[in-house]
C-alpha atoms as one frame of an Amber mdcrd trajectory, in Angstrom:
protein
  15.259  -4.743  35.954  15.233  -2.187  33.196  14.062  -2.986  29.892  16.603
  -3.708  27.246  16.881  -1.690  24.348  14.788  -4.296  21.639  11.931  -4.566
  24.325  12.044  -0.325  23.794  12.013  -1.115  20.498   8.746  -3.001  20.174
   7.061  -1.127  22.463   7.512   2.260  20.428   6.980   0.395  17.707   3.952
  -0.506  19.231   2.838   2.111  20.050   3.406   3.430  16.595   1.088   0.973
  14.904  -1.556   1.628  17.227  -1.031   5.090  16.192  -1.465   4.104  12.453
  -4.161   1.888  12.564  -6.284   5.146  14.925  -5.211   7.174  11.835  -6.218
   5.196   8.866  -9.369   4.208  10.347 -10.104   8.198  11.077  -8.764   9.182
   7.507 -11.303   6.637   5.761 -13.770   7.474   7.906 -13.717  11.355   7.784
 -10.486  12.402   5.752  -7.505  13.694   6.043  -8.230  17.471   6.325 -10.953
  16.612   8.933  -9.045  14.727  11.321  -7.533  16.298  13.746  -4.393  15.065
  16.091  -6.754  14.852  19.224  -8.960  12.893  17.174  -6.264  10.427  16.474
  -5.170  10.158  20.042  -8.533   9.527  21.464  -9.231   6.712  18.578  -5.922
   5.392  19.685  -7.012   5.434  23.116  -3.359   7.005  24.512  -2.729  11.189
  25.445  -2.195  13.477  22.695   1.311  14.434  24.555   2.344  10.423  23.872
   1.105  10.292  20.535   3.520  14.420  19.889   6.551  11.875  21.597   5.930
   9.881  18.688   4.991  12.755  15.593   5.014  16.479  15.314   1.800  16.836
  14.127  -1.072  14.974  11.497   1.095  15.284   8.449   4.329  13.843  10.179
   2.275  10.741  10.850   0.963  10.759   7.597   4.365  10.990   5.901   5.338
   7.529   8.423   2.003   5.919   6.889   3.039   6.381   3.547   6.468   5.404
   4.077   5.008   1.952   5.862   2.665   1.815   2.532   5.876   2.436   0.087
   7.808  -0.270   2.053   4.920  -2.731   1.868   4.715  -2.883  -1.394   8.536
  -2.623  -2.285   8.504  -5.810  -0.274   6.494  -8.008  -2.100   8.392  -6.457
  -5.528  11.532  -7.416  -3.600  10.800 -10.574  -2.580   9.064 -11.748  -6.399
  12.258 -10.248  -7.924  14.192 -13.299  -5.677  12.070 -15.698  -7.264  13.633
 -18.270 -10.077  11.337 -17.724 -13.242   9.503 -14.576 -13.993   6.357 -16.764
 -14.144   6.969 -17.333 -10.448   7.659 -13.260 -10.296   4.491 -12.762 -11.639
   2.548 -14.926  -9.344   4.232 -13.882  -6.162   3.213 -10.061  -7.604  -0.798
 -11.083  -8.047  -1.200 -12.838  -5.189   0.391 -10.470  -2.851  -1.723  -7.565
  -4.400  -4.814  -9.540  -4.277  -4.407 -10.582  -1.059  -3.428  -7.679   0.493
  -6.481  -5.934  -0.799  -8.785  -8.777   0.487  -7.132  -8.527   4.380  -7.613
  -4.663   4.272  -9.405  -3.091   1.416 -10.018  -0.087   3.395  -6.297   0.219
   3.319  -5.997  -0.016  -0.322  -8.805   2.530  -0.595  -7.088   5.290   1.389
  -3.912   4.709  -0.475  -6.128   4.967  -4.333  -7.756   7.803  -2.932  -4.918
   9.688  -1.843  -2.943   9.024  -5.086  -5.874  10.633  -6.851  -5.968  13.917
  -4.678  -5.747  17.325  -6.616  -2.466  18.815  -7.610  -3.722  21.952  -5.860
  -3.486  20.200  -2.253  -0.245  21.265  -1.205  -0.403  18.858   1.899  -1.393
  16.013  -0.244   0.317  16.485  -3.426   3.595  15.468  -2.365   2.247  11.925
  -0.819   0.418  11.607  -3.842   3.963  11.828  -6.091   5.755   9.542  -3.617
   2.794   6.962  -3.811   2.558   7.149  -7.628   6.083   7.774  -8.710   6.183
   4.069  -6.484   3.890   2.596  -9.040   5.823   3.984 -11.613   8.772   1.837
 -10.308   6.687  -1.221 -10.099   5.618  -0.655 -13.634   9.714  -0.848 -14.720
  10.093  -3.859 -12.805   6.969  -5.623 -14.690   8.592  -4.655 -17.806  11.707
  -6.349 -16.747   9.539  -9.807 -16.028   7.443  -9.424 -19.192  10.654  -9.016
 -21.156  11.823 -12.116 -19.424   9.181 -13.634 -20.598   9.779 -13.039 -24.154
   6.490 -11.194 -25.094   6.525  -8.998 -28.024   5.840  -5.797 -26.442   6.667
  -6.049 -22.622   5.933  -2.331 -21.542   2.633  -2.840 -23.492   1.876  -6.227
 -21.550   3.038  -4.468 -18.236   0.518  -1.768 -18.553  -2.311  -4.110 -19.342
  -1.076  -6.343 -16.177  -1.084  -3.532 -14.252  -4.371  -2.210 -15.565  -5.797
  -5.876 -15.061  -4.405  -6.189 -11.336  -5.820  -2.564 -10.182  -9.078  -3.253
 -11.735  -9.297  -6.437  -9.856  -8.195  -4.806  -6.225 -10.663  -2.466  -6.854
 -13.762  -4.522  -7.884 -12.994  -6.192  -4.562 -13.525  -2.810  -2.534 -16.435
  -2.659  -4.343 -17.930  -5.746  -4.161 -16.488  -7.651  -1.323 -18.956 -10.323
  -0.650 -18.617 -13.109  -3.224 -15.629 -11.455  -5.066 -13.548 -14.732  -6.449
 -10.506 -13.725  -5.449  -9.021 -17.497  -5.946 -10.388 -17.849  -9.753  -9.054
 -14.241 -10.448  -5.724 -15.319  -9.043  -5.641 -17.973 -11.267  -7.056 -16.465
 -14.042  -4.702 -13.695 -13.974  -1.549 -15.990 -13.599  -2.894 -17.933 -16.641
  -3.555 -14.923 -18.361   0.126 -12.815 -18.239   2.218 -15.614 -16.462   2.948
 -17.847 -19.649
């Protein structure tokens, strides 16, 4: 019996996370530029003529890895934007950062680093923009919840929020063994959420 189209589906898209996670473990591990496609395919453990059915080359799949990063995080924005009170917003915004970070801080690591990369990297640059120009529409939306929340200067409130919640996901790349991230949860909610 053949398969149906879904079962396709989730197979490819299998496939395609398997890619991914071969990927981001080679891009930590020895960069971008230093990676090659046959790399990628042996990591993955599948033929480098499967893993071309799937992307043209190393900065296709990159440009899918990004897009899976951009959607991530639109998500949780999404989802706290649904939420009744912006002290709920908040919250929902905190501890899906926090915890994301804590399941994968490699992941959050490759994603800093390659927002950071040099302007002159024309393979890099434009991932960079799309992955900061995303933070830049995260920052808009905190506005909107710290205006909801009445504070005097929200965009000034937003940027210290945001400065607050990066510094925390990246003290716990840094330090991951006895990193509180439960008390600076809480803390943080205390902190911006009233």
């Amino acid at each position: 019996m053949p398969r149906t189209p879904a079962e396709n589906e989730r197979i490819r898209q299998a496939a395609k996370d398997k890619i991914h996670a071969a990927a981001m473990t080679l891009f930590i591990k020895k960069g971008y530029h230093a990676t090659s496609i046959d790399d990628v395919a042996k990591q993955a453990q599948i033929s480098k003529g499967l893993l071309y059915n799937y992307y043209k080359g190393k900065e296709e799949l990159l440009a899918a890895m990004v897009q899976v990063r951009i959607e991530e995080v639109k998500e949780v924005m999404e989802a706290a934007m649904k939420l009744a009170t912006p002290s709920e917003q908040l919250r929902h915004i905190v501890e899906g950062a926090l915890d994301n970070v804590y399941e994968r801080p490699d992941v959050y690591r490759f994603y800093l680093n390659l927002q950071t990369q040099p302007e002159d990297d024309r393979v890099l640059a434009s991932y960079r923009e799309q992955l900061n120009e995303e933070s830049r529409r995260q920052f808009e939306v905190q506005c909107q919840i710290f205006q909801q929340l009445g504070v005097k200067e929200p965009r000034l409130r937003s940027l210290y929020f945001s400065s607050a919640l990066q510094g925390a996901m990246l003290m716990m790349t840094t330090y991951p063994d006895g990193f509180p991230v439960e008390e600076m949860k809480e803390q943080m909610i205390r902190e911006y959420g009233s």
